Coordinates of C-alpha atoms in Angstrom, one line a residue:
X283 CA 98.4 124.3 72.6
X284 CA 99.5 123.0 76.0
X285 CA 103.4 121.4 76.0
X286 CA 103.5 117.9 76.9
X287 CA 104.9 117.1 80.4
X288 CA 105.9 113.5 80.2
X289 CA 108.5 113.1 82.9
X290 CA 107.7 111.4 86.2
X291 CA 110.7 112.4 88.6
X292 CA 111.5 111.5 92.3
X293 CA 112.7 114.4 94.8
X294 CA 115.7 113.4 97.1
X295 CA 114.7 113.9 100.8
X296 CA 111.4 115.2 102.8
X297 CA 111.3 118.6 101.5
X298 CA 112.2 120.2 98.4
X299 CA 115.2 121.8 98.0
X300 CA 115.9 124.8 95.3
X301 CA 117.4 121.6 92.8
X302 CA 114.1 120.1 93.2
X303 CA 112.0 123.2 93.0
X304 CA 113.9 123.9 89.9
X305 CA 113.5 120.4 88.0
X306 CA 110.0 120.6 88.9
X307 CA 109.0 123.6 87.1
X308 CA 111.0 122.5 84.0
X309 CA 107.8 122.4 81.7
X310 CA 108.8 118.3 80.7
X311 CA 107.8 117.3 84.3
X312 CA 104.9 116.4 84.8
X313 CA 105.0 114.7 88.1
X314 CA 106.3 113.0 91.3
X315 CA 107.2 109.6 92.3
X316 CA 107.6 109.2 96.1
X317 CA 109.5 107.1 97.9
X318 CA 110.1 105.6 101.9
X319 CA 112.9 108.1 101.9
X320 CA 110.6 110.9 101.4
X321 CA 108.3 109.5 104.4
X322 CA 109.0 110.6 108.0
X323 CA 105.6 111.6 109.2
X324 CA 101.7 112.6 108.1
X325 CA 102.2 116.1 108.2
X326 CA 105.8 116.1 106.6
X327 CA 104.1 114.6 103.9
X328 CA 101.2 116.8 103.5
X329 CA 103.6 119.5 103.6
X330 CA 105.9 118.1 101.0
X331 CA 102.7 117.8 98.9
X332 CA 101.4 121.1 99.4
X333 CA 104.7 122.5 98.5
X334 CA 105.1 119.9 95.2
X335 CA 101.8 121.9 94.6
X336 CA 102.9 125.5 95.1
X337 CA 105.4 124.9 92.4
X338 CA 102.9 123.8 89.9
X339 CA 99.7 123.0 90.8
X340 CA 98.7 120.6 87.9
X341 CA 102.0 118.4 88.4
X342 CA 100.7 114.4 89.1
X343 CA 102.2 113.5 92.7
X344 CA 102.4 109.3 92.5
X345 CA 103.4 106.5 94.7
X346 CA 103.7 102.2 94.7
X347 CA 101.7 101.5 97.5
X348 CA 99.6 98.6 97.0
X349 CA 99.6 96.8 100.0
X350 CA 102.1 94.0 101.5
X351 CA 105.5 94.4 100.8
X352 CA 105.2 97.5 98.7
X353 CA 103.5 100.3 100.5
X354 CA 105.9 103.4 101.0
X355 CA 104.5 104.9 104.2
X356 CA 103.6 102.5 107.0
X357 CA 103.5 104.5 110.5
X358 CA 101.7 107.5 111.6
X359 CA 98.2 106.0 111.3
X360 CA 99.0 104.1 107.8
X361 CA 96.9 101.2 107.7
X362 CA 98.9 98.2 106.9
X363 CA 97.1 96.7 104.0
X364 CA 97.7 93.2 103.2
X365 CA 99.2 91.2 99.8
X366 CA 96.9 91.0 97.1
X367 CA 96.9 87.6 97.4
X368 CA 95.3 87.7 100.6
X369 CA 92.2 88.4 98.5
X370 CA 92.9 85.7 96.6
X371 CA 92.9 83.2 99.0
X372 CA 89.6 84.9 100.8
X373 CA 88.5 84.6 97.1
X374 CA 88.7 80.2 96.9
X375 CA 86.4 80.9 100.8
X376 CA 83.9 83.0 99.8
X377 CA 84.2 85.4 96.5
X378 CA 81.5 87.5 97.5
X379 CA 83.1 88.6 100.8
X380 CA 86.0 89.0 98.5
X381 CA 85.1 91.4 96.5
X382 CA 83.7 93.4 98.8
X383 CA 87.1 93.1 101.1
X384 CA 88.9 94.0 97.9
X385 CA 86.8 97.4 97.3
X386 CA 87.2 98.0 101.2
X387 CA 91.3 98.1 100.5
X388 CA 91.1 100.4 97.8
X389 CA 89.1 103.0 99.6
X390 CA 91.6 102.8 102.8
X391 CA 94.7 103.0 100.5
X392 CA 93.2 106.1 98.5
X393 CA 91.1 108.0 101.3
X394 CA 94.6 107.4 103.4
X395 CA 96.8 108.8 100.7
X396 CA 94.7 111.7 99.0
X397 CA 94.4 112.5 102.9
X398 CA 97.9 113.5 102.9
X399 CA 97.8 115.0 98.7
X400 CA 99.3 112.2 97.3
X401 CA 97.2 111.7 93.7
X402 CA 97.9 108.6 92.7
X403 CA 99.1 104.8 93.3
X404 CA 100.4 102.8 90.8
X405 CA 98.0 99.8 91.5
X406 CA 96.6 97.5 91.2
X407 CA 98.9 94.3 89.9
X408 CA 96.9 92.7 87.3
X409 CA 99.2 90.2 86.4
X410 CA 99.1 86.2 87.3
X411 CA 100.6 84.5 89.9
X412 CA 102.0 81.5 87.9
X413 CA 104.3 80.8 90.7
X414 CA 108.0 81.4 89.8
X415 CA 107.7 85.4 89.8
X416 CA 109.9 86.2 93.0
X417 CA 109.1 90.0 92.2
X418 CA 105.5 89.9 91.9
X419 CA 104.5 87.0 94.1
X420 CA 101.9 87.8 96.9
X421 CA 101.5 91.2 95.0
X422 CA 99.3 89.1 92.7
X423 CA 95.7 88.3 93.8
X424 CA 95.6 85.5 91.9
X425 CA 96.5 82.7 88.7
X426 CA 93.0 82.8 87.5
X427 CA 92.7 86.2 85.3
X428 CA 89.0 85.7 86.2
X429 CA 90.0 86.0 89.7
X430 CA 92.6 89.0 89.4
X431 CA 90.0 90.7 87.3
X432 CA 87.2 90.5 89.3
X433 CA 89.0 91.3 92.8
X434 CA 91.2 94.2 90.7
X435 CA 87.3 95.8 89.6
X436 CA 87.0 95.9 93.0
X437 CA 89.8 97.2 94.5
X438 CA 89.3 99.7 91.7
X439 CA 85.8 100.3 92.9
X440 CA 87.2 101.5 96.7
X441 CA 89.8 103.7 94.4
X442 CA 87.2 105.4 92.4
X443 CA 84.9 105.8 95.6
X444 CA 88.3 107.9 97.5
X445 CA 88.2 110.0 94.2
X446 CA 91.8 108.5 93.5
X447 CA 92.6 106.9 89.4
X448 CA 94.1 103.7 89.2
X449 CA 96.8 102.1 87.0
X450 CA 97.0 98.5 85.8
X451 CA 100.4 97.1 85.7
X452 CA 102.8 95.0 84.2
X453 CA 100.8 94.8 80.6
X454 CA 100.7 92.2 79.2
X455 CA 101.9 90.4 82.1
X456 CA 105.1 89.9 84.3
X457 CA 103.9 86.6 86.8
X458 CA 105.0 84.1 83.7
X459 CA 109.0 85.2 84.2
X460 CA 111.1 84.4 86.8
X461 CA 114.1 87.0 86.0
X462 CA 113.1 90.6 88.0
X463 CA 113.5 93.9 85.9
X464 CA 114.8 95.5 88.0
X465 CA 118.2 93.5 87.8
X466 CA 117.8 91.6 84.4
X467 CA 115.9 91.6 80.9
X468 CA 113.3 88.8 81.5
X469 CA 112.3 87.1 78.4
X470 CA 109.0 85.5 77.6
X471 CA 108.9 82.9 74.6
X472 CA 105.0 82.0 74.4
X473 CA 103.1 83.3 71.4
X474 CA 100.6 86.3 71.2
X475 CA 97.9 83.9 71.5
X476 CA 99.0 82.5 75.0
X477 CA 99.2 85.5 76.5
X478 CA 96.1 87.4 75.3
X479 CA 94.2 84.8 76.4
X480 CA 95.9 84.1 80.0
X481 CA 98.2 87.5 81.3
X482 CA 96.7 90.0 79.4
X483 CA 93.0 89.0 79.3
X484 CA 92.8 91.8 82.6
X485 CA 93.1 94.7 80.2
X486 CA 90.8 93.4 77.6
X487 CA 87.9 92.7 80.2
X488 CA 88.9 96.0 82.6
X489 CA 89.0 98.3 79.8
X490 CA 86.2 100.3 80.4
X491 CA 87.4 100.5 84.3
X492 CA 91.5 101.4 83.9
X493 CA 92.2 104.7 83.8
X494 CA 96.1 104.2 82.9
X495 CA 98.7 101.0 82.6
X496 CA 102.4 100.2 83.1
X497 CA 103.6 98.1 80.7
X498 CA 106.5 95.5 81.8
X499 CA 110.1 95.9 80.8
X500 CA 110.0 92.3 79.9
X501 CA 110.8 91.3 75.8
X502 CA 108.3 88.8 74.3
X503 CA 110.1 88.1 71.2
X504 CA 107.6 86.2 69.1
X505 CA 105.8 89.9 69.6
X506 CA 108.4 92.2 69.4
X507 CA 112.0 92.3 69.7
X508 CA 111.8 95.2 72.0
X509 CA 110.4 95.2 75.7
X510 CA 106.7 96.1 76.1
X511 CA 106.8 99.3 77.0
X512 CA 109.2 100.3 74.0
X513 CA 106.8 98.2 71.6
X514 CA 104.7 100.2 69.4
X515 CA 103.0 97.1 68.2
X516 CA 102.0 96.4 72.2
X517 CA 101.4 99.0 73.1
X518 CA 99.4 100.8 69.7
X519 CA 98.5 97.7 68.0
X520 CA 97.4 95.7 70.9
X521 CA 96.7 97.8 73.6
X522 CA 94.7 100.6 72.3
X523 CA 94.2 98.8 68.8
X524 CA 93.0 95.2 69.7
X525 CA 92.3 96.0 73.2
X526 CA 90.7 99.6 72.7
X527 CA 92.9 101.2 76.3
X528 CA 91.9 105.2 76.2
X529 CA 93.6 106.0 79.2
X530 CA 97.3 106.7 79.8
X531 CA 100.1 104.5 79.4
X532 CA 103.0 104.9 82.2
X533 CA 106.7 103.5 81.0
X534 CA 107.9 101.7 84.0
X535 CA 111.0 103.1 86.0
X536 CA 114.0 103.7 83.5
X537 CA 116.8 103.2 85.7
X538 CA 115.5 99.6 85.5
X539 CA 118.1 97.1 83.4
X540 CA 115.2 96.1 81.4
X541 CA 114.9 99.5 80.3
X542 CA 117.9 100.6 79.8
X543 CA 118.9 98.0 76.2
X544 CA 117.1 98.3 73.8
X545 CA 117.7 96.7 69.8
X546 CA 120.5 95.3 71.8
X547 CA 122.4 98.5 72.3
X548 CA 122.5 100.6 75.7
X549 CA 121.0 103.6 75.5
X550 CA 121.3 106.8 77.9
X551 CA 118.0 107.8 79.6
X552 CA 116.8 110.3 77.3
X553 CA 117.0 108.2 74.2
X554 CA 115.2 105.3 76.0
X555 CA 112.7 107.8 76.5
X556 CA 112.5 109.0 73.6
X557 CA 111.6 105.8 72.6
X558 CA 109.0 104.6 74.9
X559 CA 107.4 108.1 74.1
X560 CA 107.5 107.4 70.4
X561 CA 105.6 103.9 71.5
X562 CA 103.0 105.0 72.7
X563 CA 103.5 105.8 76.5
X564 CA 102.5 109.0 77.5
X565 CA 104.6 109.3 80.7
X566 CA 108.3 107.9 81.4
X567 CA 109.3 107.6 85.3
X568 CA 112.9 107.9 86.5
X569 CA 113.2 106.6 89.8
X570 CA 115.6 106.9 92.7
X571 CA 118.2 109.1 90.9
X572 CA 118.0 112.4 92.7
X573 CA 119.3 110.8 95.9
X574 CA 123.4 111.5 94.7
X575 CA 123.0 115.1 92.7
X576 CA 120.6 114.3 89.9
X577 CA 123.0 114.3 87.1
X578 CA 121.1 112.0 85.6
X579 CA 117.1 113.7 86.0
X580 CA 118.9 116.4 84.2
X581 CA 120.2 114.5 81.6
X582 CA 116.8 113.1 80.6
X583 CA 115.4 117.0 81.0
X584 CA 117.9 118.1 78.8
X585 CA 117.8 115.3 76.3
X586 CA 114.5 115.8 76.0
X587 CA 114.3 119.6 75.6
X588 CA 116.6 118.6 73.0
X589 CA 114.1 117.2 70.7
X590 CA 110.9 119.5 71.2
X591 CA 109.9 118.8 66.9
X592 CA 109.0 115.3 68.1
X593 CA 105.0 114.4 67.4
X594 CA 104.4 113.6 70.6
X595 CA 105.8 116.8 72.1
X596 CA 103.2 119.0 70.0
X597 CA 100.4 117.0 70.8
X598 CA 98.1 117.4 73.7
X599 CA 96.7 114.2 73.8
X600 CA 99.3 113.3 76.1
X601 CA 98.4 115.8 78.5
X602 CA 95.2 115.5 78.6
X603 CA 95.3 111.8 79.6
X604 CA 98.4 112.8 82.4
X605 CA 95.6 115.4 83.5
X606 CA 92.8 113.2 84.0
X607 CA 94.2 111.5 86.4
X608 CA 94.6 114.0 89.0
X609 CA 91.6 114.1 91.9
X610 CA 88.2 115.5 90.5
X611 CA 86.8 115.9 93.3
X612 CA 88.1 117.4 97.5
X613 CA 89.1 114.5 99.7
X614 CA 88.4 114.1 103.5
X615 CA 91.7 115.6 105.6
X616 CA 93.0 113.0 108.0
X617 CA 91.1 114.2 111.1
X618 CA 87.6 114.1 109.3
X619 CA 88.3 110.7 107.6
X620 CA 89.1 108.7 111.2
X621 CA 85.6 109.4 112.1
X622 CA 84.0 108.9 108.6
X623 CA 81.4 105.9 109.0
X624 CA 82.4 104.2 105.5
X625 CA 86.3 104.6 106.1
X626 CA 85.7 103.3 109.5
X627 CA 83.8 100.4 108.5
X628 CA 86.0 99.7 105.5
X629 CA 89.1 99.8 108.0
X630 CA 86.9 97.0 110.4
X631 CA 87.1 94.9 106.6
X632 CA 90.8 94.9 106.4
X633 CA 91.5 94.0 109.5
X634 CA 89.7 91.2 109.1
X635 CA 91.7 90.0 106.6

């Protein structure tokens, strides 16, 4: 039976030092987050890549890049993609042309990215642009789930057609909130009922499509007292239950403040892993905190390590699903892609944009 290797870590600088080599083969990692600060150039990255690799070849690397104002690596040849809600707005014009746009973006972002041996992107945003959401924004297509749905298939499509997975975030929606995660514990009041059938209708009608989802650190307390992604009942009642998700669930970064109280207590990153783990998620990130020593990526490691009886540590259902996700298939290397006839007339698509 193969150990579970739920951790999602981040690597300091733009190559690995002996700390990072060592983190890396700690059997609870299980992959990379990258950052800007890991970026200085297309071959650096490849490199870093290659060598992420040569420590373990089945470890998941990741990155946000989705276009707009989050896409890590920008120079060297990067396209520029645009907000999502570009799209949208192409969307009210002509859907059709839309769509089709939309699948273009997806195939740039992953052909570009797998180019270099980056795995995965943590995209698309499903959630709804209701308009007070400072932190999601333009990163939504749309405030018609129809819309976001229909232009997220197809941004999937491109995805799928790069040989790259996708991942549907912030389940069961983070555009209703105005508070930002990252800072704060948002709270959303509206009843189950509201929600399935506006911010998390997405999931229900792309469930055959997603391959994994990040749930919100957000706390929808006529749900659950606890934030989604430490929510057994949204994330194994409705998610997979009501919503039938197979693929794997990603906790969103833990250094986060709406990560880091839960039942009203503050706990250390290990035990909020512990929970999110024990709710269903099959991965937990920590982000941005090998930058001053790492005190606290070890801390989770060894927090972890600590409790090796838990279920979800013998079982390899986990595993599997962190597995899947990884490329199937070779990609085109950077050289070969520029002259590709569908990358090239998917780049003309963008630009039009």
């Amino acid at each position: 039976m193969n150990l579970h290797s739920p951790v999602i870590l981040d690597v300091a600088s733009t190559s690995l030092s002996a700390v990072d080599k060592k983190r890396l083969k700690h059997p609870l990692t299980g992959g990379v987050i990258l950052f800007a600060r890991n970026w200085e150039s297309r071959d650096q990255l490849a490199a870093l890549c290659t060598s992420i690799k040569a420590v373990r070849s089945d470890l998941l690397i990741c990155v946000d890049h989705e276009g707009g104002r989050v896409q890590r690596f920008k120079t060297d040849g990067f396209t520029h993609l645009p907000p999502m809600r570009d799209l949208g707005k192409l969307w009210l014009k002509n859907p059709i042309a839309a769509t089709n746009a939309a699948t273009a973006c997806g195939y740039v972002l992953g052909a570009e990215l797998r180019a270099c041996g980056v795995d995965l992107s943590f995209t698309p945003v499903l959630d709804l642009d209701w308009g007070d959401s400072g932190v999601i924004g333009d990163r939504a297509f749309a405030a018609d789930a129809r819309v976001v749905t229909l232009l997220a298939k197809s941004l999937m499509h491109g995805l799928l057609l790069s040989g790259m997975a996708n991942c549907g975030k912030h389940f069961p929606g983070h555009g209703f909130v105005a508070a930002d995660s990252h800072t704060d514990i948002p709270v959303d009041k509206r009843s189950l009922t509201a929600i399935l059938k506006d911010d998390a209708a997405p999931y229900d009608w792309l469930s055959s499509t997603l391959t994994s989802v990040m749930p919100a650190h957000i706390i929808y307390p006529k749900v659950d007292s606890r934030p989604a992604g430490f929510s057994g009942k949204w994330l194994n009642d409705i998610l997979r239950g009501k919503l039938n998700f197979q693929g794997a669930i990603f906790s969103d970064d833990l250094s986060m403040a709406g990560a880091r109280l839960i039942d009203g207590k503050e706990v250390s990153y290990a035990e909020a892993a512990g929970v999110a783990l024990a709710a269903g998620c099959d991965m937990v990130l920590l982000c941005n905190q090998s930058v001053d020593g790492g005190e606290a990526v070890d801390a989770l490691l060894n927090g972890l390590q600590a409790t090796l009886d838990k279920a979800w540590q013998a079982s390899e259902v986990g595993n599997q699903r962190r597995l899947a996700l990884l490329p199937q298939a070779p990609c085109a290397m950077w050289d070969e892609l520029m002259t590709q006839p569908h990358y090239v007339h998917c780049l003309d698509l963008v630009a039009q944009l």
